[in-house]
């Protein structure tokens, strides 16, 4: 694979990282902290899609029609029933402990059910021939399709948050929970919806990652790290930040792997460390971030 | 660990445990309770129990089978990590999920120092602590700028990056790791016994060290920060320096733990030396299950965790699931953990305090 091919493949995978990061960004905005189980939730959705495919023979992408509502319901119920008792603004240690413990439960549950072995998903309906972009530059059709689907889903999330009543309430709750409560918004249900949306998008992103690479029960922390790195590289507060961060991370990993097979992930970590050191607010500047040191909070728009 | 002479720290600590009265004493030195021993007596009983346990532990190599020795080594190392994580998370507000980075650094320092440099295997343990402490400084510059759960993930990323760096380094054996040759030349029994002593010094030293730490200026600063960081800063506490001091101290202990834990293994590889699930997840569980913000809690938590881990499912995935469920239950109900249950039953104080309140006195402050 040439450098240009690696660059394009990395950028396309970066779109999937952006989708993984988008759900995490929503959690950060609404809850005020990173969900440590985000990667494991994505993994859970991916294994669910794999299992349904294994049992029914329907391909994993079509299974998402079932997986997405199930993951939304699971995220909603767990937030409302358990996680809501340890909201990070009140109990930061409790939040970290509970989301970490949730991650441990998912990981070890998956090990017991599926064993440690690595597997991969069949691209199914997204499968296809190589596509010639220009001259000798070609991409795999599944990579292009999942990139397009990821960016489209982020756009859909944007519309949901800006154009629907639920989205307005979510944003109001994230901007000022107390004020929103005064106007009759139930902050607990808003947080549950945000967690449901995060779990659902994470599952889709997980299926997209799983059709291009192998995955196993131990990959949760790595997926969380990719989502987190994309968020920090791009900067919180805008969808553009998530997409830019995801693409930069994907390109860095692909170029690193092209230099030496063991250096893919490492190159991504290096870009993350450099951005955190010299530009903690992320590559995409927002009006809010330009004035202060910290990144903008609030629901990405 | 507290700036005192290392050899005398243990006996000094035990004497200190015996000498001091508990927290807010009345002029008469604590009123005896009608239904049992007074707090002062309880403190002395605690000191006697502690000294007895340590005395029993020192006889272990003479009679215990290898299995029990190995389990006690695991327990002592877990207690050492848990004590320092407790100070980091509960007092300094640094909820780190990256301590396995320093465990890994310690393990690799052992291999490099013993096999490449030719240092005595056991002198490689303090060397591992030193290297981990030095490497924790640039990491601190990066991660101590962010707070809360972002800090937790940032430390996790740093640990993952450290593993990737080691795995990409051919001199360190890449993903396959390195064999540890130096220990193969030693007598197996002598190696086991010395490993046991080093682990015991780390475990007991961490308990006594954290106790003594709570009585220093740094300990008072930590107490003040835990209660209200902004107010502490106005009263002259430097939160940044205090956090840095605790961070470096915890890294040094984790480095030493990494070296001691690998003394008996045939080699070191990046995936297990930098393993989150092996080195940091149990520590978090043990602190929360035992009781956040207390010295006794992590000891009780580690004891229960290691014993149950041996008995149930051989410590496998189902055991971790059970431990995680129990940990969530403790966290969402805001209880004080196992030590809190003991305290509700009897007003036991093992680590009495001379001045102020702090590590060991108000376990309810963190799990609010």
CSV table of N, CA and C in Angstrom, one decimal, chain A residues 32-34 36 82-83 85-86 88 90-98 100-102 104-109 111-113 221-222 224-225 228-229 232 260 262-263 265-266 269-270 272-280 293, chain B residues 85 89-90 95 97 142-143 145-146 148-154 156-158 160-165 168-170 276-277 280-281 284-285 288 292 316-318 320-325 327-328 331-334 366-368:
chain,number,residue,atom,x,y,z
A,32,UNK,N,-21.0,15.7,32.2
A,32,UNK,CA,-19.8,16.5,32.8
A,32,UNK,C,-18.6,15.6,33.0
A,33,UNK,N,-18.6,14.4,32.5
A,33,UNK,CA,-17.4,13.6,32.6
A,33,UNK,C,-17.4,12.5,31.5
A,34,UNK,N,-16.2,11.9,31.3
A,34,UNK,CA,-16.0,10.8,30.3
A,34,UNK,C,-16.5,9.5,30.9
A,36,UNK,N,-16.2,5.9,31.3
A,36,UNK,CA,-15.1,4.9,31.1
A,36,UNK,C,-15.5,3.6,30.5
A,82,UNK,N,-29.0,3.1,37.8
A,82,UNK,CA,-27.7,2.9,38.5
A,82,UNK,C,-26.8,4.2,38.5
A,83,UNK,N,-26.4,4.5,37.3
A,83,UNK,CA,-25.3,5.5,37.1
A,83,UNK,C,-25.7,6.9,37.6
A,85,UNK,N,-27.0,7.8,40.2
A,85,UNK,CA,-26.8,8.1,41.6
A,85,UNK,C,-25.4,8.6,41.9
A,86,UNK,N,-24.5,8.6,40.9
A,86,UNK,CA,-23.1,9.0,41.1
A,86,UNK,C,-22.7,10.0,40.0
A,88,UNK,N,-21.0,12.9,38.2
A,88,UNK,CA,-19.7,13.4,38.4
A,88,UNK,C,-19.5,14.7,39.1
A,90,UNK,N,-21.2,15.9,41.5
A,90,UNK,CA,-21.4,15.7,42.9
A,90,UNK,C,-20.4,14.7,43.5
A,91,UNK,N,-20.2,13.6,42.7
A,91,UNK,CA,-19.4,12.5,43.2
A,91,UNK,C,-18.4,12.0,42.2
A,92,UNK,N,-17.3,12.8,41.9
A,92,UNK,CA,-16.4,12.4,40.8
A,92,UNK,C,-15.8,11.1,40.9
A,93,UNK,N,-15.4,10.7,42.2
A,93,UNK,CA,-14.8,9.4,42.4
A,93,UNK,C,-15.8,8.3,42.1
A,94,UNK,N,-17.0,8.5,42.6
A,94,UNK,CA,-18.1,7.5,42.4
A,94,UNK,C,-18.3,7.3,41.0
A,95,UNK,N,-18.4,8.3,40.2
A,95,UNK,CA,-18.6,8.2,38.7
A,95,UNK,C,-17.5,7.4,38.1
A,96,UNK,N,-16.2,7.7,38.4
A,96,UNK,CA,-15.1,6.9,37.8
A,96,UNK,C,-15.2,5.4,38.2
A,97,UNK,N,-15.5,5.2,39.5
A,97,UNK,CA,-15.5,3.8,40.0
A,97,UNK,C,-16.7,3.0,39.3
A,98,UNK,N,-17.9,3.7,39.2
A,98,UNK,CA,-19.0,2.9,38.7
A,98,UNK,C,-18.8,2.7,37.2
A,100,UNK,N,-16.0,2.5,35.6
A,100,UNK,CA,-14.9,1.5,35.4
A,100,UNK,C,-15.5,0.1,35.7
A,101,UNK,N,-16.2,0.0,36.8
A,101,UNK,CA,-16.7,-1.3,37.2
A,101,UNK,C,-17.7,-1.9,36.1
A,102,UNK,N,-18.5,-1.0,35.5
A,102,UNK,CA,-19.4,-1.4,34.4
A,102,UNK,C,-18.5,-2.0,33.3
A,104,UNK,N,-15.6,-3.3,33.5
A,104,UNK,CA,-15.0,-4.6,33.9
A,104,UNK,C,-16.1,-5.7,33.8
A,105,UNK,N,-17.3,-5.4,34.2
A,105,UNK,CA,-18.4,-6.4,34.0
A,105,UNK,C,-18.6,-6.8,32.6
A,106,UNK,N,-18.7,-5.8,31.7
A,106,UNK,CA,-18.9,-6.1,30.3
A,106,UNK,C,-17.7,-7.0,29.7
A,107,UNK,N,-16.5,-6.5,30.0
A,107,UNK,CA,-15.3,-7.2,29.5
A,107,UNK,C,-15.3,-8.7,29.9
A,108,UNK,N,-15.4,-8.9,31.2
A,108,UNK,CA,-15.3,-10.3,31.7
A,108,UNK,C,-16.5,-11.1,31.4
A,109,UNK,N,-17.7,-10.5,31.3
A,109,UNK,CA,-18.9,-11.2,30.8
A,109,UNK,C,-18.6,-11.7,29.4
A,111,UNK,N,-15.7,-12.2,27.9
A,111,UNK,CA,-14.7,-13.3,28.0
A,111,UNK,C,-15.3,-14.6,28.3
A,112,UNK,N,-16.3,-14.7,29.3
A,112,UNK,CA,-16.9,-15.9,29.6
A,112,UNK,C,-17.8,-16.5,28.5
A,113,UNK,N,-18.5,-15.6,27.8
A,113,UNK,CA,-19.4,-16.0,26.8
A,113,UNK,C,-18.7,-16.3,25.5
A,221,UNK,N,-10.9,-0.9,26.4
A,221,UNK,CA,-10.1,0.2,26.8
A,221,UNK,C,-9.5,0.9,25.6
A,222,UNK,N,-9.1,0.1,24.6
A,222,UNK,CA,-8.5,0.7,23.4
A,222,UNK,C,-9.5,1.5,22.6
A,224,UNK,N,-12.2,3.0,23.9
A,224,UNK,CA,-12.4,4.2,24.7
A,224,UNK,C,-11.3,5.2,24.4
A,225,UNK,N,-10.1,4.7,24.4
A,225,UNK,CA,-8.9,5.6,24.2
A,225,UNK,C,-9.0,6.2,22.8
A,228,UNK,N,-11.6,8.9,23.0
A,228,UNK,CA,-11.1,10.0,23.8
A,228,UNK,C,-10.1,10.9,23.1
A,229,UNK,N,-9.1,10.2,22.5
A,229,UNK,CA,-8.1,10.9,21.7
A,229,UNK,C,-8.7,11.7,20.6
A,232,UNK,N,-10.1,14.9,22.2
A,232,UNK,CA,-9.2,15.9,22.7
A,232,UNK,C,-8.4,16.5,21.5
A,260,UNK,N,6.1,1.4,10.3
A,260,UNK,CA,6.5,0.1,10.9
A,260,UNK,C,5.3,-0.5,11.5
A,262,UNK,N,4.3,-2.1,14.0
A,262,UNK,CA,4.0,-1.9,15.4
A,262,UNK,C,3.7,-0.5,15.9
A,263,UNK,N,3.9,0.4,14.9
A,263,UNK,CA,3.8,1.9,15.3
A,263,UNK,C,2.5,2.5,15.0
A,265,UNK,N,-0.7,2.3,16.4
A,265,UNK,CA,-1.4,2.9,17.6
A,265,UNK,C,-0.5,3.9,18.3
A,266,UNK,N,0.8,3.6,18.3
A,266,UNK,CA,1.7,4.6,19.0
A,266,UNK,C,1.7,5.9,18.4
A,269,UNK,N,-1.2,7.9,19.7
A,269,UNK,CA,-0.9,8.3,21.0
A,269,UNK,C,0.0,9.6,21.0
A,270,UNK,N,1.0,9.5,20.1
A,270,UNK,CA,1.9,10.7,20.0
A,270,UNK,C,1.2,12.0,19.6
A,272,UNK,N,-1.9,12.6,20.0
A,272,UNK,CA,-2.7,13.0,21.2
A,272,UNK,C,-1.9,13.8,22.2
A,273,UNK,N,-0.7,13.2,22.6
A,273,UNK,CA,0.1,13.8,23.6
A,273,UNK,C,0.6,15.2,23.2
A,274,UNK,N,1.0,15.4,21.9
A,274,UNK,CA,1.4,16.7,21.4
A,274,UNK,C,0.3,17.7,21.4
A,275,UNK,N,-0.9,17.3,21.0
A,275,UNK,CA,-2.1,18.2,21.0
A,275,UNK,C,-2.4,18.6,22.5
A,276,UNK,N,-2.4,17.6,23.4
A,276,UNK,CA,-2.7,17.9,24.8
A,276,UNK,C,-1.7,18.8,25.4
A,277,UNK,N,-0.4,18.7,24.9
A,277,UNK,CA,0.7,19.5,25.5
A,277,UNK,C,0.6,21.0,25.0
A,278,UNK,N,0.4,21.1,23.6
A,278,UNK,CA,0.6,22.4,23.1
A,278,UNK,C,-0.8,23.1,22.8
A,279,UNK,N,-1.8,22.3,22.6
A,279,UNK,CA,-3.1,23.0,22.3
A,279,UNK,C,-4.3,22.2,23.0
A,280,UNK,N,-4.3,22.3,24.4
A,280,UNK,CA,-5.3,21.5,25.1
A,280,UNK,C,-6.7,21.7,24.7
A,293,UNK,N,-8.7,28.8,28.5
A,293,UNK,CA,-7.8,27.7,28.2
A,293,UNK,C,-8.5,26.4,27.9
B,85,UNK,N,-3.0,4.6,46.1
B,85,UNK,CA,-4.1,5.0,45.3
B,85,UNK,C,-5.2,5.7,46.1
B,89,UNK,N,-6.5,9.3,45.1
B,89,UNK,CA,-7.9,9.5,44.7
B,89,UNK,C,-8.7,10.2,45.7
B,90,UNK,N,-8.6,9.7,47.0
B,90,UNK,CA,-9.5,10.3,48.0
B,90,UNK,C,-9.0,11.6,48.5
B,95,UNK,N,-7.9,10.7,40.5
B,95,UNK,CA,-8.4,9.3,40.3
B,95,UNK,C,-7.7,8.7,39.1
B,97,UNK,N,-6.2,6.0,36.6
B,97,UNK,CA,-6.3,4.7,36.1
B,97,UNK,C,-5.1,4.3,35.3
B,142,UNK,N,2.0,16.6,31.9
B,142,UNK,CA,0.9,16.4,30.9
B,142,UNK,C,-0.4,16.3,31.5
B,143,UNK,N,-0.6,15.4,32.5
B,143,UNK,CA,-1.9,15.0,33.0
B,143,UNK,C,-2.4,15.8,34.2
B,145,UNK,N,-2.8,18.7,34.5
B,145,UNK,CA,-3.5,19.9,34.1
B,145,UNK,C,-5.0,19.7,33.9
B,146,UNK,N,-5.4,18.5,33.7
B,146,UNK,CA,-6.8,18.2,33.6
B,146,UNK,C,-7.3,17.5,34.8
B,148,UNK,N,-10.7,15.5,37.2
B,148,UNK,CA,-11.8,14.6,37.3
B,148,UNK,C,-11.6,13.4,36.4
B,149,UNK,N,-12.8,13.0,35.7
B,149,UNK,CA,-12.8,11.8,34.9
B,149,UNK,C,-11.9,12.0,33.7
B,150,UNK,N,-11.6,13.2,33.2
B,150,UNK,CA,-10.7,13.4,32.1
B,150,UNK,C,-9.3,13.0,32.5
B,151,UNK,N,-8.9,13.3,33.8
B,151,UNK,CA,-7.6,12.9,34.3
B,151,UNK,C,-7.5,11.4,34.3
B,152,UNK,N,-8.6,10.7,34.7
B,152,UNK,CA,-8.6,9.3,34.7
B,152,UNK,C,-8.3,8.7,33.3
B,153,UNK,N,-9.0,9.2,32.3
B,153,UNK,CA,-8.8,8.7,31.0
B,153,UNK,C,-7.4,9.1,30.4
B,154,UNK,N,-7.0,10.3,30.8
B,154,UNK,CA,-5.7,10.8,30.3
B,154,UNK,C,-4.6,9.8,30.9
B,156,UNK,N,-5.0,6.8,31.7
B,156,UNK,CA,-5.1,5.5,31.0
B,156,UNK,C,-4.4,5.5,29.6
B,157,UNK,N,-4.6,6.7,28.9
B,157,UNK,CA,-4.0,6.8,27.6
B,157,UNK,C,-2.4,6.8,27.8
B,158,UNK,N,-1.9,7.5,28.8
B,158,UNK,CA,-0.5,7.5,29.0
B,158,UNK,C,0.1,6.1,29.2
B,160,UNK,N,-1.3,3.3,28.2
B,160,UNK,CA,-1.4,2.6,27.0
B,160,UNK,C,-0.3,3.0,26.0
B,161,UNK,N,0.0,4.3,26.0
B,161,UNK,CA,1.1,4.8,25.1
B,161,UNK,C,2.5,4.2,25.6
B,162,UNK,N,2.7,4.2,26.9
B,162,UNK,CA,3.9,3.6,27.5
B,162,UNK,C,4.1,2.2,27.1
B,163,UNK,N,3.0,1.4,27.1
B,163,UNK,CA,3.0,0.0,26.7
B,163,UNK,C,3.4,-0.1,25.2
B,164,UNK,N,2.8,0.8,24.4
B,164,UNK,CA,3.1,0.8,22.9
B,164,UNK,C,4.5,1.2,22.7
B,165,UNK,N,5.1,2.1,23.4
B,165,UNK,CA,6.5,2.5,23.3
B,165,UNK,C,7.4,1.3,23.6
B,168,UNK,N,7.2,-1.4,21.0
B,168,UNK,CA,7.8,-1.1,19.7
B,168,UNK,C,9.3,-1.1,19.8
B,169,UNK,N,9.9,-1.3,21.0
B,169,UNK,CA,11.3,-1.2,21.3
B,169,UNK,C,12.0,-2.5,21.2
B,170,UNK,N,12.9,-2.7,20.2
B,170,UNK,CA,13.5,-4.0,20.1
B,170,UNK,C,14.4,-4.4,21.2
B,276,UNK,N,-4.0,-3.0,32.7
B,276,UNK,CA,-5.0,-2.3,33.6
B,276,UNK,C,-5.7,-3.2,34.5
B,277,UNK,N,-6.2,-4.4,33.9
B,277,UNK,CA,-7.0,-5.3,34.7
B,277,UNK,C,-6.2,-6.0,35.8
B,280,UNK,N,-4.4,-2.2,38.1
B,280,UNK,CA,-5.2,-1.0,38.7
B,280,UNK,C,-6.6,-1.3,39.0
B,281,UNK,N,-7.3,-2.1,38.2
B,281,UNK,CA,-8.7,-2.5,38.5
B,281,UNK,C,-8.9,-3.1,39.9
B,284,UNK,N,-8.6,-0.3,42.6
B,284,UNK,CA,-9.8,0.5,42.7
B,284,UNK,C,-10.9,-0.2,43.5
B,285,UNK,N,-11.1,-1.5,43.2
B,285,UNK,CA,-12.1,-2.3,43.8
B,285,UNK,C,-11.8,-2.4,45.3
B,288,UNK,N,-12.4,0.9,47.3
B,288,UNK,CA,-13.8,1.2,47.4
B,288,UNK,C,-14.6,0.2,48.3
B,292,UNK,N,-13.2,4.0,51.3
B,292,UNK,CA,-12.4,5.1,50.7
B,292,UNK,C,-12.0,6.1,51.8
B,316,UNK,N,-11.0,-15.8,38.4
B,316,UNK,CA,-11.2,-15.6,37.0
B,316,UNK,C,-12.2,-14.6,36.7
B,317,UNK,N,-12.7,-14.5,35.4
B,317,UNK,CA,-13.6,-13.5,35.0
B,317,UNK,C,-14.9,-13.3,35.9
B,318,UNK,N,-15.5,-14.4,36.3
B,318,UNK,CA,-16.7,-14.3,37.1
B,318,UNK,C,-16.4,-13.6,38.4
B,320,UNK,N,-14.1,-11.3,38.9
B,320,UNK,CA,-14.0,-9.9,38.6
B,320,UNK,C,-15.4,-9.3,38.4
B,321,UNK,N,-16.4,-10.0,37.8
B,321,UNK,CA,-17.7,-9.5,37.6
B,321,UNK,C,-18.4,-9.3,39.0
B,322,UNK,N,-18.2,-10.3,39.9
B,322,UNK,CA,-18.8,-10.2,41.2
B,322,UNK,C,-18.2,-9.0,42.0
B,323,UNK,N,-16.9,-8.9,41.9
B,323,UNK,CA,-16.3,-7.8,42.6
B,323,UNK,C,-16.7,-6.4,42.1
B,324,UNK,N,-16.9,-6.4,40.7
B,324,UNK,CA,-17.4,-5.1,40.1
B,324,UNK,C,-18.8,-4.8,40.6
B,325,UNK,N,-19.6,-5.8,40.6
B,325,UNK,CA,-21.0,-5.5,41.1
B,325,UNK,C,-21.0,-5.0,42.5
B,327,UNK,N,-18.6,-3.5,44.0
B,327,UNK,CA,-18.1,-2.2,44.0
B,327,UNK,C,-19.1,-1.1,43.6
B,328,UNK,N,-19.9,-1.4,42.6
B,328,UNK,CA,-20.9,-0.5,42.2
B,328,UNK,C,-22.0,-0.3,43.3
B,331,UNK,N,-20.6,2.0,45.8
B,331,UNK,CA,-20.5,3.4,45.3
B,331,UNK,C,-21.8,4.1,45.2
B,332,UNK,N,-22.9,3.4,44.7
B,332,UNK,CA,-24.1,4.0,44.5
B,332,UNK,C,-24.9,4.2,45.8
B,333,UNK,N,-24.6,3.4,46.8
B,333,UNK,CA,-25.3,3.5,48.1
B,333,UNK,C,-24.6,4.4,49.0
B,334,UNK,N,-23.4,4.9,48.6
B,334,UNK,CA,-22.6,5.8,49.4
B,334,UNK,C,-22.3,5.3,50.8
B,366,UNK,N,-15.8,11.3,50.9
B,366,UNK,CA,-15.6,11.1,49.4
B,366,UNK,C,-16.8,10.5,48.7
B,367,UNK,N,-17.4,9.5,49.3
B,367,UNK,CA,-18.5,8.8,48.7
B,367,UNK,C,-19.8,9.5,49.0
B,368,UNK,N,-19.9,10.8,48.8
B,368,UNK,CA,-21.0,11.5,49.2
B,368,UNK,C,-22.3,11.3,48.4
